[in-house]
Amino acid sequence: MEYKNNITEFILLGLSQKKEIGILCFLLFLLCYIAILSGNLLIMISISCSQLINQPMYFFLSYLSLSDLCYTSTVTPKLIMDSLLMKKSISYTGCMTQLFSIHFFRGIEVFILTGMAYVAICKPLHYTVIMRRQKCDAMIAASCAGGFLHSFGQFLLAIFLPYCGSNEIDHYFCDVYPLLKLACTDTRKIGFLVIANSGLMGTVIFVVLLISYAVILSTVRSYSIENRRKALSTCSSHITVVVLFFAPLLFIYIRPATTLPEDKVFALFYTIIAPMLNLLIYTLRNMEMKNAIKKVWGSILRSKGNRLRDFPAFHHSTS
């Protein structure tokens, strides 16, 4: 028996139906998004306008900030607006677009992180020599291609499903498992494909990243006490973000195609909390990044001040 898709929009149930909680979520997520937006723009502009852009680590960091910003922007703005609405709806086209975008930018981020970790492990002493600009560009292109293939696979699994029953998604954004729950057909085989695409891939990348940090930590034993302390501090911060990003992902995608009420809370870790922690690690705990920010924005403020002093109206008002 064939089913036709007769749904033109979905209703997102969101994090809560209570008005008081909705207002609290609106204020909290608005502040978080402003911090993520301004922080990532600050990182990208500061790197692009300084000598750090010539270093592979910061070249990749600028693209990580861009993917982080795009990834968060596919979910958070609508989450903020929906927090104040009783009916949280999204069109069928908008839902499929959001699903594709989420997995695309998330895929780019994890592939860039994996590539950086691989090169850092294999040739840590020759990192800057190996990673010429041409190879850096190739790695970014490969990460985008990998992210596209991953997200396109998820998109195909969802777009051809027949939705002919309820249109209520028990989540605050469109994702594969909540959509499988609404499909009026047997989705067990599709669920295994999702596990292979997201769950298995996420597990492999997570293990590779943990191994990379373990190898890096084992190599710093020959360093001086001060350098060892700095390396341990940096790695511990990065491992914290990796765990907070991947652990909820694996909890959701490594199991069979079922949805739990806790999924929405776990999803906050990789959509909002992890991107905010990235900002703290890449700026407040990075001396080179802080110096670049001070230098770039200090020169911008000085140039604006000089132009203001050269403006005739300025001299007229001070005379």
XYZ file of C-alpha atoms in Angstrom:
319
model
C 0.000 0.000 0.000
C 1.438 3.369 -1.070
C 1.039 6.551 0.948
C 0.991 10.090 -0.329
C 2.600 13.031 1.418
C -0.240 15.373 2.375
C 1.650 17.539 4.888
C 2.614 21.098 3.920
C 3.888 22.240 7.317
C 5.104 20.803 10.606
C 4.366 21.939 14.161
C 7.418 22.122 16.410
C 6.581 21.380 20.038
C 9.764 23.118 21.174
C 11.431 22.836 24.557
C 8.330 23.692 26.573
C 4.722 24.801 26.145
C 4.775 26.974 29.289
C 4.817 30.725 28.680
C 7.117 31.505 31.639
C 9.736 29.003 30.465
C 9.369 30.350 26.925
C 10.236 33.897 28.053
C 13.238 32.614 30.000
C 14.422 30.623 26.990
C 13.973 33.659 24.744
C 16.230 35.855 26.903
C 18.818 33.136 27.516
C 19.139 31.959 23.915
C 19.093 35.528 22.592
C 22.106 36.401 24.755
C 23.829 33.169 23.717
C 23.256 33.814 20.023
C 24.472 37.411 20.252
C 27.644 36.125 21.939
C 28.139 33.405 19.301
C 27.455 35.806 16.417
C 29.685 38.638 17.638
C 32.421 36.289 18.906
C 32.765 34.319 15.671
C 32.694 37.478 13.560
C 35.390 38.911 15.820
C 37.559 35.807 15.318
C 37.105 35.717 11.534
C 37.810 39.431 11.028
C 40.782 39.437 13.415
C 42.403 36.447 11.689
C 41.710 37.702 8.160
C 43.160 41.149 8.906
C 46.308 39.924 10.665
C 49.347 37.756 9.951
C 47.628 34.823 11.652
C 45.843 34.029 8.381
C 49.191 32.717 7.077
C 49.387 30.115 9.843
C 47.507 26.866 9.061
C 46.050 26.582 12.567
C 44.383 29.991 12.407
C 43.436 29.579 8.749
C 41.415 26.515 9.784
C 40.153 28.310 12.877
C 38.591 31.037 10.734
C 36.690 28.386 8.763
C 35.711 26.578 11.952
C 34.259 29.856 13.231
C 32.377 30.325 9.963
C 30.917 26.797 10.050
C 30.091 27.210 13.750
C 28.254 30.451 13.028
C 26.346 29.053 10.044
C 25.500 25.869 11.907
C 24.126 27.705 14.947
C 22.247 30.154 12.715
C 20.234 27.327 11.134
C 18.652 26.533 14.507
C 19.009 29.282 17.119
C 17.203 32.275 15.484
C 14.037 30.217 14.961
C 14.362 28.736 18.445
C 14.499 32.294 19.845
C 11.437 33.451 17.903
C 9.445 30.293 18.633
C 10.068 30.676 22.381
C 7.433 33.434 22.474
C 4.918 31.708 20.179
C 2.226 29.238 21.159
C 2.132 27.719 17.653
C 5.636 26.950 16.393
C 5.277 26.015 12.735
C 7.717 25.410 9.896
C 6.888 24.710 6.255
C 7.711 21.364 4.683
C 10.324 23.008 2.451
C 11.760 24.964 5.373
C 11.988 21.794 7.441
C 13.904 19.880 4.776
C 16.176 22.884 4.159
C 16.930 23.153 7.866
C 17.691 19.428 8.111
C 20.123 19.621 5.178
C 21.821 22.791 6.473
C 22.300 21.448 10.005
C 24.044 18.286 8.863
C 26.019 20.120 6.161
C 27.661 22.685 8.455
C 28.071 20.180 11.278
C 29.763 17.779 8.855
C 32.160 20.493 7.657
C 33.161 21.273 11.242
C 33.917 17.706 12.279
C 35.817 16.938 9.062
C 38.029 20.015 9.481
C 38.753 19.033 13.087
C 39.581 15.479 12.005
C 41.924 16.618 9.233
C 43.768 18.993 11.534
C 44.169 16.294 14.175
C 45.445 13.769 11.629
C 48.148 16.073 10.276
C 49.148 17.215 13.758
C 49.660 13.579 14.838
C 51.504 12.318 11.745
C 53.955 15.180 11.358
C 53.688 17.454 14.406
C 57.130 19.012 13.916
C 56.554 19.723 10.224
C 52.961 20.912 10.507
C 53.510 24.414 9.124
C 55.721 23.051 6.310
C 53.267 20.362 5.207
C 50.174 22.536 5.373
C 50.864 24.972 2.567
C 47.982 27.229 1.484
C 47.169 24.984 -1.453
C 46.822 21.952 0.832
C 44.841 23.978 3.352
C 42.412 25.019 0.610
C 42.177 21.409 -0.568
C 41.378 20.234 2.966
C 38.632 22.848 3.315
C 37.184 21.794 -0.049
C 37.312 18.124 0.987
C 35.586 18.976 4.296
C 32.818 20.786 2.407
C 32.441 17.823 0.047
C 32.294 15.417 2.988
C 29.735 17.596 4.753
C 27.642 17.759 1.583
C 27.662 13.978 1.048
C 26.731 13.381 4.689
C 23.884 15.906 4.713
C 22.636 14.891 1.268
C 22.336 11.320 2.502
C 20.245 12.447 5.488
C 18.195 14.695 3.220
C 17.382 11.857 0.800
C 16.292 9.594 3.655
C 13.811 12.235 4.869
C 12.569 13.768 1.614
C 11.177 10.519 0.174
C 9.307 9.487 3.315
C 5.497 9.690 3.161
C 4.007 11.921 5.873
C 0.259 11.388 6.049
C -0.563 11.414 9.769
C 0.383 13.765 12.573
C 2.547 16.757 11.724
C 3.787 17.481 15.268
C 7.555 17.217 15.720
C 8.561 16.737 19.342
C 11.691 18.876 18.964
C 12.730 22.490 18.404
C 14.221 21.849 14.943
C 13.815 19.365 12.095
C 15.965 16.262 12.327
C 15.846 12.748 10.906
C 14.677 10.726 13.901
C 11.704 12.972 14.792
C 10.677 12.870 11.114
C 10.958 9.069 10.998
C 8.477 8.977 13.877
C 5.917 10.822 11.714
C 6.344 8.703 8.596
C 3.451 6.374 7.808
C 5.635 3.507 6.633
C 8.098 1.014 8.079
C 11.253 3.009 8.872
C 13.418 0.324 10.496
C 15.728 -0.045 7.491
C 16.004 3.722 7.142
C 16.866 3.927 10.830
C 19.850 1.612 10.273
C 21.009 3.848 7.405
C 20.856 6.869 9.732
C 22.964 5.005 12.292
C 25.505 4.175 9.587
C 25.574 7.739 8.253
C 25.536 9.733 11.503
C 26.101 7.351 14.392
C 28.955 5.306 12.953
C 30.646 8.301 11.335
C 30.377 10.297 14.562
C 31.826 7.414 16.583
C 34.833 7.005 14.268
C 35.595 10.741 14.252
C 35.152 10.979 18.021
C 37.589 8.111 18.592
C 40.097 9.603 16.114
C 39.998 12.957 17.918
C 40.448 11.358 21.340
C 43.380 9.300 20.041
C 44.932 12.444 18.557
C 44.803 14.247 21.885
C 46.200 11.177 23.649
C 49.136 11.084 21.205
C 49.740 14.810 21.611
C 49.682 14.503 25.414
C 52.141 11.626 25.281
C 54.590 13.689 23.238
C 54.631 16.661 25.636
C 56.265 14.608 28.399
C 59.652 15.634 27.034
C 58.760 19.343 27.172
C 59.657 21.745 29.934
C 57.311 22.018 32.910
C 55.895 25.361 31.708
C 55.258 24.166 28.144
C 53.830 20.915 29.485
C 51.413 22.854 31.677
C 50.279 24.994 28.731
C 49.794 21.918 26.508
C 47.797 20.115 29.206
C 45.620 23.175 29.766
C 44.923 23.589 26.036
C 44.245 19.886 25.410
C 41.974 19.571 28.428
C 39.878 22.497 27.175
C 39.657 21.042 23.671
C 38.775 17.576 24.969
C 35.980 19.110 27.060
C 34.440 20.744 23.986
C 34.858 17.580 21.879
C 33.130 15.471 24.544
C 30.306 17.991 24.992
C 29.818 18.103 21.215
C 30.069 14.397 20.383
C 28.622 12.683 23.468
C 25.064 14.055 22.897
C 25.374 13.340 19.162
C 26.313 9.724 19.801
C 23.583 9.369 22.419
C 21.014 10.416 19.802
C 22.315 8.807 16.597
C 24.041 5.607 17.700
C 20.862 3.990 19.024
C 17.927 2.620 16.970
C 15.475 5.070 15.411
C 13.660 6.234 18.527
C 13.094 9.655 20.064
C 13.305 10.447 23.765
C 12.220 13.580 25.678
C 15.867 14.054 26.726
C 16.968 14.442 23.093
C 15.941 18.094 23.038
C 18.070 18.904 26.068
C 21.058 16.954 24.728
C 20.747 18.762 21.387
C 21.346 22.084 23.168
C 24.903 20.940 23.904
C 25.949 20.709 20.256
C 23.779 23.533 18.895
C 24.474 26.276 21.476
C 26.705 25.261 24.402
C 29.644 23.787 22.419
C 29.846 26.786 20.004
C 29.976 29.134 22.998
C 32.748 27.111 24.641
C 34.692 27.216 21.365
C 34.742 31.008 21.622
C 36.185 30.885 25.146
C 38.920 28.433 24.135
C 39.900 30.147 20.881
C 39.946 33.698 22.296
C 40.210 34.026 26.086
C 42.613 31.060 26.409
C 44.697 31.855 23.321
C 47.335 34.552 23.725
C 48.091 34.879 19.989
C 44.411 35.321 19.251
C 43.998 37.944 21.981
C 47.021 39.880 20.697
C 45.659 39.783 17.131
C 42.273 41.082 18.302
C 43.899 43.953 20.203
C 46.161 44.835 17.264
C 43.501 44.691 14.533
C 40.727 46.474 16.398
C 43.167 48.937 17.973
C 44.360 50.006 14.528
C 40.751 50.298 13.315
C 39.833 52.565 16.228
C 42.969 54.672 15.737
C 42.265 55.114 12.008
C 38.689 56.172 12.762
C 39.972 58.624 15.334
C 42.416 60.099 12.825
C 39.687 60.500 10.194
C 37.473 62.184 12.761
C 40.225 64.674 13.648
C 40.773 65.402 9.939
C 37.059 66.148 9.443
C 36.484 69.973 9.192
C 33.442 69.921 11.467
C 35.586 68.390 14.222
C 38.077 71.281 14.119
C 35.247 73.799 13.975
C 33.585 72.375 17.072
C 36.828 72.246 19.080
C 37.939 75.787 18.171
